[in-house]
Amino acid sequence: MDPIDRPRRLRRSPALRALVRETRLVPAQLIAPLFVVHGSGVRRAIASMPGQYHLSVDESLDRTADDLVAAGVGGVILFGIPAAKDPIGTENWSPDGIVARAIGRLKARHPALLVFTDVCCCEYTDHGHCGILTADGVVDNDATLEVLGQVAVAHAAAGADVLAPSGMMDGMVAAIRDALDAAGFADRAICSYAVKYASAYYGPFREAVESAPAFGDRRSYQMDAANRREARREADLDEAEGADMLMVKPALAYLDVIREVRDRSDLPVLCYNVSGEYAMVKAAAAQGWLDERAVVLETLLAMRRAGADAILTYHALDAARWLREDA
Ligand code: PBG
Ligand code: ZN
């Protein structure tokens, strides 16, 4: 009989397992999404996302940022809830809009903290779509590009490090790159939500920012969940338009797509562990049906193994703390 092949030899002790471990997860690879609102002293729990809050741009935001920095989290991505919504989302590019103010506050307190912003219209428009509408209620791709350029410049002027367009408009990366360069922000990076699917997993987020479309859905601009080849096409286009990083979203149900993009591009690949993925884990953990810590770390590691260099996740603070305890 042939000798038995024995992979178990390398699993005998913690030291051996650590030595041959192929993938690692560290706090610097995690980006925490934050929801900022007008008002003062606000730290309002978001019902569908336990552990996440609407934060006002004052000590509430400071305290959260302090915790994230102390835990070694890699950065934050900001989502703003404006004072008022209108058809074109005016507050989105206002120098004293909610996101611009949050960037200023964060950078004054923690200059080294990496700040991403979400560059899209849906949190700011009264109809909840990701762009400007035509008279017939269709999202007007090219009219939206102009707005996105203006928004990116406003965020960059406020101090954002990375602009992350998430609206799945064709040509959005090139339009934002041109606008940033023309405004003197050639040094700011673009992380494109290049491969973003029309997903039911965004449900809790839309409740958090009240951005559910007032009519219709987002299927005419976000991708069909059935498509993998199209992910390659979207990634190629955004790379050619000048994206510095590519993102796949959602993450957990799309690990194959993360791998596809990783194998195709030499750009850093990020993935977004979205609100619905978070809510499922929190709900099961609250029932005592899952070990939250173990499940979260296993899930984030799986995203790294699939090929993501970094992960946007609502678990960022908890995960960073657990990783430090384990180190
Ligand atoms: C805005 C945007 C969305 C998310 C991030 N940016 C919502 C959407 O496209 O409907 C979802 C994030 C999450 O679910 O955690 N375009
Ligand atoms: Zn949007």
XYZ file of C-alpha atoms and ligand atoms in Angstrom:
344
model
C 0.000 0.000 0.000
C 1.235 3.524 -0.794
C 2.150 5.538 2.313
C -0.715 7.779 3.436
C -0.310 11.443 2.546
C -0.534 13.295 5.857
C -1.507 16.998 5.651
C -2.433 16.756 9.328
C 1.298 16.961 10.212
C 1.120 20.721 9.574
C -1.945 21.127 11.772
C -0.412 19.595 14.907
C 0.203 22.791 16.857
C -0.785 26.455 16.874
C 2.777 27.366 15.879
C 2.756 25.087 12.849
C -0.665 26.333 11.780
C 0.481 29.935 12.122
C 3.604 29.210 10.094
C 1.740 27.793 7.105
C -1.292 30.072 7.237
C -1.845 31.420 3.719
C -4.029 34.432 4.389
C -3.936 37.031 7.111
C -6.311 39.708 8.234
C -5.070 42.818 10.025
C -6.945 45.914 11.270
C -5.266 48.168 8.678
C -7.184 46.259 5.994
C -10.579 47.252 7.401
C -12.544 50.370 6.479
C -15.436 51.432 8.730
C -18.531 53.003 7.155
C -19.884 55.932 9.201
C -23.245 57.708 8.950
C -23.091 61.427 9.659
C -26.064 63.681 10.355
C -26.841 67.311 11.191
C -27.560 68.325 14.758
C -25.535 68.146 17.929
C -24.948 65.435 20.461
C -26.560 62.856 18.194
C -25.664 59.189 18.545
C -28.842 57.543 17.336
C -28.961 53.776 16.951
C -29.883 52.452 13.495
C -32.529 49.812 14.178
C -31.737 47.468 11.294
C -27.981 47.639 11.955
C -27.390 47.011 15.675
C -24.152 48.653 16.799
C -24.250 51.337 14.062
C -25.259 54.942 14.713
C -26.199 58.209 13.136
C -23.472 60.532 14.391
C -23.465 64.308 14.525
C -20.315 66.125 13.501
C -19.074 66.965 16.992
C -17.955 64.915 19.986
C -20.141 62.062 18.739
C -18.046 61.679 15.599
C -14.823 62.404 17.523
C -15.424 59.600 19.979
C -16.119 57.036 17.266
C -13.062 58.162 15.301
C -10.903 57.956 18.436
C -12.027 54.356 18.999
C -11.345 53.369 15.388
C -7.885 54.957 15.400
C -7.008 53.337 18.729
C -8.013 49.941 17.325
C -5.806 50.469 14.256
C -8.647 50.421 11.710
C -7.404 51.358 8.228
C -9.861 54.125 7.497
C -13.454 55.264 7.279
C -15.968 55.825 4.501
C -18.530 58.538 5.042
C -22.225 58.516 4.231
C -24.168 61.701 4.878
C -27.818 62.304 5.650
C -28.540 65.818 4.363
C -30.744 68.428 6.013
C -32.986 68.408 2.949
C -33.285 66.283 -0.175
C -34.057 67.716 -3.623
C -34.175 66.420 -7.227
C -30.439 66.960 -7.852
C -29.006 66.458 -4.381
C -27.559 69.944 -3.899
C -26.125 69.431 -0.411
C -23.833 66.740 -1.812
C -21.400 69.288 -3.252
C -21.938 72.130 -0.809
C -18.755 73.157 1.045
C -20.729 73.029 4.278
C -22.653 69.903 3.389
C -22.715 67.203 6.008
C -19.946 65.072 4.478
C -17.637 68.052 3.867
C -18.042 69.068 7.504
C -17.373 65.538 8.713
C -14.183 65.310 6.641
C -12.962 68.606 8.105
C -13.651 67.477 11.654
C -11.998 64.072 11.182
C -8.904 65.472 9.491
C -8.452 68.170 12.132
C -8.468 65.547 14.874
C -6.779 62.623 13.112
C -4.796 63.918 10.114
C -3.439 60.458 9.343
C -6.812 58.707 9.309
C -7.692 57.626 5.780
C -10.999 59.148 4.709
C -13.008 57.688 1.823
C -16.230 59.299 0.648
C -19.093 57.705 -1.215
C -19.663 59.708 -4.391
C -23.281 59.146 -5.385
C -26.561 61.025 -5.454
C -29.048 58.678 -3.784
C -28.650 59.883 -0.191
C -29.311 63.448 -1.355
C -32.035 63.150 -3.981
C -35.707 63.265 -3.025
C -36.461 60.452 -5.507
C -33.684 58.257 -4.066
C -32.076 57.339 -7.370
C -28.309 57.425 -7.914
C -28.401 60.211 -10.496
C -30.266 63.047 -12.111
C -33.573 62.107 -13.731
C -34.878 63.031 -17.162
C -38.435 64.325 -17.504
C -39.491 60.696 -18.079
C -37.980 59.545 -14.792
C -34.979 57.760 -16.303
C -31.532 58.224 -14.733
C -29.667 60.476 -17.168
C -26.171 58.989 -17.252
C -24.255 61.874 -18.796
C -25.998 64.645 -16.867
C -25.148 62.716 -13.706
C -21.451 62.590 -14.608
C -21.195 66.345 -14.312
C -22.696 66.288 -10.842
C -20.400 63.454 -9.748
C -17.342 65.450 -10.814
C -18.536 68.403 -8.767
C -19.225 66.219 -5.727
C -15.793 64.576 -5.910
C -14.082 67.968 -6.096
C -16.067 69.233 -3.087
C -15.083 66.179 -1.053
C -11.452 66.465 -2.146
C -11.392 70.168 -1.258
C -12.671 69.254 2.207
C -9.743 66.828 2.560
C -10.964 63.405 1.422
C -8.183 60.981 0.491
C -10.149 58.543 -1.647
C -13.239 59.219 -3.744
C -15.476 56.190 -4.154
C -18.132 56.540 -6.860
C -20.922 54.058 -6.208
C -23.660 54.930 -8.684
C -22.714 52.588 -11.554
C -22.898 55.369 -14.148
C -20.959 54.620 -17.338
C -17.885 56.841 -17.571
C -18.041 57.923 -13.926
C -14.392 57.183 -13.171
C -13.086 59.173 -16.153
C -15.410 62.083 -15.377
C -14.290 62.206 -11.751
C -10.613 61.860 -12.678
C -10.912 64.771 -15.123
C -12.753 66.946 -12.615
C -10.260 66.215 -9.822
C -7.250 66.873 -12.045
C -8.704 70.118 -13.379
C -9.326 71.313 -9.818
C -5.767 70.573 -8.692
C -6.466 67.251 -6.973
C -4.373 64.946 -9.146
C -3.042 63.421 -5.917
C -6.411 62.023 -4.745
C -7.255 58.396 -5.447
C -10.405 56.921 -6.944
C -11.736 53.648 -5.583
C -14.467 52.663 -7.987
C -17.442 50.594 -6.937
C -16.661 48.988 -10.281
C -18.641 45.798 -9.841
C -21.803 46.574 -7.957
C -24.831 44.343 -8.163
C -28.491 45.248 -7.742
C -28.821 43.528 -4.381
C -31.427 42.954 -1.701
C -28.545 42.968 0.777
C -28.568 46.792 0.733
C -31.936 46.890 2.514
C -30.773 47.958 5.997
C -28.484 50.656 4.537
C -31.331 52.211 2.609
C -33.318 52.385 5.813
C -30.322 53.995 7.542
C -30.011 56.789 4.968
C -33.620 56.832 3.761
C -32.470 56.309 0.191
C -34.873 53.643 -1.026
C -35.939 54.720 -4.520
C -39.327 56.472 -4.468
C -40.309 54.512 -7.588
C -38.858 51.625 -9.529
C -35.542 50.016 -8.591
C -31.857 50.295 -9.461
C -31.719 47.456 -11.987
C -31.162 49.753 -14.953
C -27.767 50.796 -13.585
C -26.631 48.234 -11.006
C -25.599 44.796 -12.276
C -27.666 41.641 -12.587
C -26.704 39.127 -9.889
C -26.472 36.380 -12.498
C -23.513 37.909 -14.329
C -19.843 37.150 -13.900
C -18.388 37.947 -17.337
C -19.924 41.377 -17.074
C -17.932 41.911 -13.872
C -14.733 41.529 -15.879
C -15.962 44.065 -18.392
C -16.877 46.598 -15.701
C -13.526 46.131 -13.947
C -11.612 46.569 -17.221
C -13.502 49.738 -18.108
C -12.913 51.379 -14.740
C -9.240 50.459 -14.780
C -8.911 51.969 -18.261
C -10.702 55.119 -17.100
C -8.110 55.601 -14.374
C -9.428 53.933 -11.243
C -6.741 53.428 -8.588
C -8.652 50.658 -6.816
C -11.565 48.433 -7.719
C -14.382 47.347 -5.455
C -16.787 44.419 -5.591
C -20.104 44.746 -3.784
C -21.762 42.935 -2.045
C -19.066 40.560 -0.802
C -20.313 37.375 0.823
C -22.582 36.142 -1.957
C -20.036 37.287 -4.564
C -16.740 35.744 -3.439
C -16.320 34.218 -6.895
C -16.544 37.685 -8.410
C -13.892 39.026 -6.034
C -11.604 36.229 -7.215
C -12.424 36.973 -10.834
C -11.471 40.634 -10.480
C -8.379 39.792 -8.403
C -7.092 37.463 -11.112
C -7.772 39.979 -13.840
C -6.344 43.237 -12.505
C -3.166 44.263 -10.742
C -4.987 47.095 -8.999
C -5.860 46.725 -5.336
C -9.250 45.037 -4.989
C -11.612 45.958 -2.169
C -14.933 44.431 -1.273
C -17.912 45.754 0.642
C -19.332 43.525 3.366
C -22.716 45.247 3.133
C -25.500 46.114 5.547
C -27.613 43.016 4.935
C -24.652 40.726 5.511
C -24.003 42.552 8.772
C -27.645 42.457 9.857
C -27.892 38.689 9.333
C -24.899 37.992 11.564
C -26.029 40.438 14.251
C -29.543 38.962 14.303
C -28.351 35.387 14.627
C -25.766 36.336 17.246
C -28.387 38.197 19.292
C -30.421 34.973 19.391
C -27.382 33.054 20.585
C -27.411 30.995 17.389
C -23.956 32.008 16.182
C -20.651 32.864 17.831
C -20.396 36.430 16.509
C -16.681 36.867 16.962
C -15.759 33.580 15.288
C -18.217 34.022 12.436
C -17.168 37.610 11.707
C -13.464 36.812 11.651
C -14.045 33.724 9.489
C -16.178 35.718 7.053
C -13.695 38.574 6.722
C -10.860 36.085 6.263
C -12.855 34.401 3.483
C -13.085 37.748 1.695
C -9.319 38.150 1.996
C -8.848 34.580 0.729
C -11.123 35.304 -2.235
C -8.694 38.069 -3.172
C -9.756 41.279 -1.457
C -6.874 43.445 -0.263
C -9.142 45.438 2.024
C -12.729 45.228 3.257
C -15.359 47.851 3.962
C -17.267 46.455 6.909
C -19.564 47.551 9.738
C -17.706 44.995 11.883
C -14.464 47.002 11.501
C -14.145 48.237 15.083
C -15.097 44.933 16.719
C -12.969 42.912 14.326
C -9.944 45.163 14.785
C -10.209 44.782 18.556
C -10.566 41.003 18.339
C -7.599 40.764 15.992
C -5.478 42.759 18.447
C -6.485 40.446 21.291
C -5.592 37.414 19.190
C -2.243 38.821 18.017
C -25.095 54.335 -2.611
C -24.674 53.183 -1.795
C -25.416 52.084 -1.347
C -24.572 51.340 -0.547
C -23.338 51.985 -0.543
N -23.409 53.104 -1.326
C -26.853 51.744 -1.545
C -27.371 51.380 -2.856
O -26.674 51.359 -3.860
O -28.568 51.146 -2.899
C -24.958 50.086 0.176
C -24.154 49.783 1.396
C -24.693 48.722 2.287
O -25.738 48.083 2.031
O -24.050 48.502 3.313
N -25.185 54.112 -3.983
Zn -26.457 55.665 -5.062
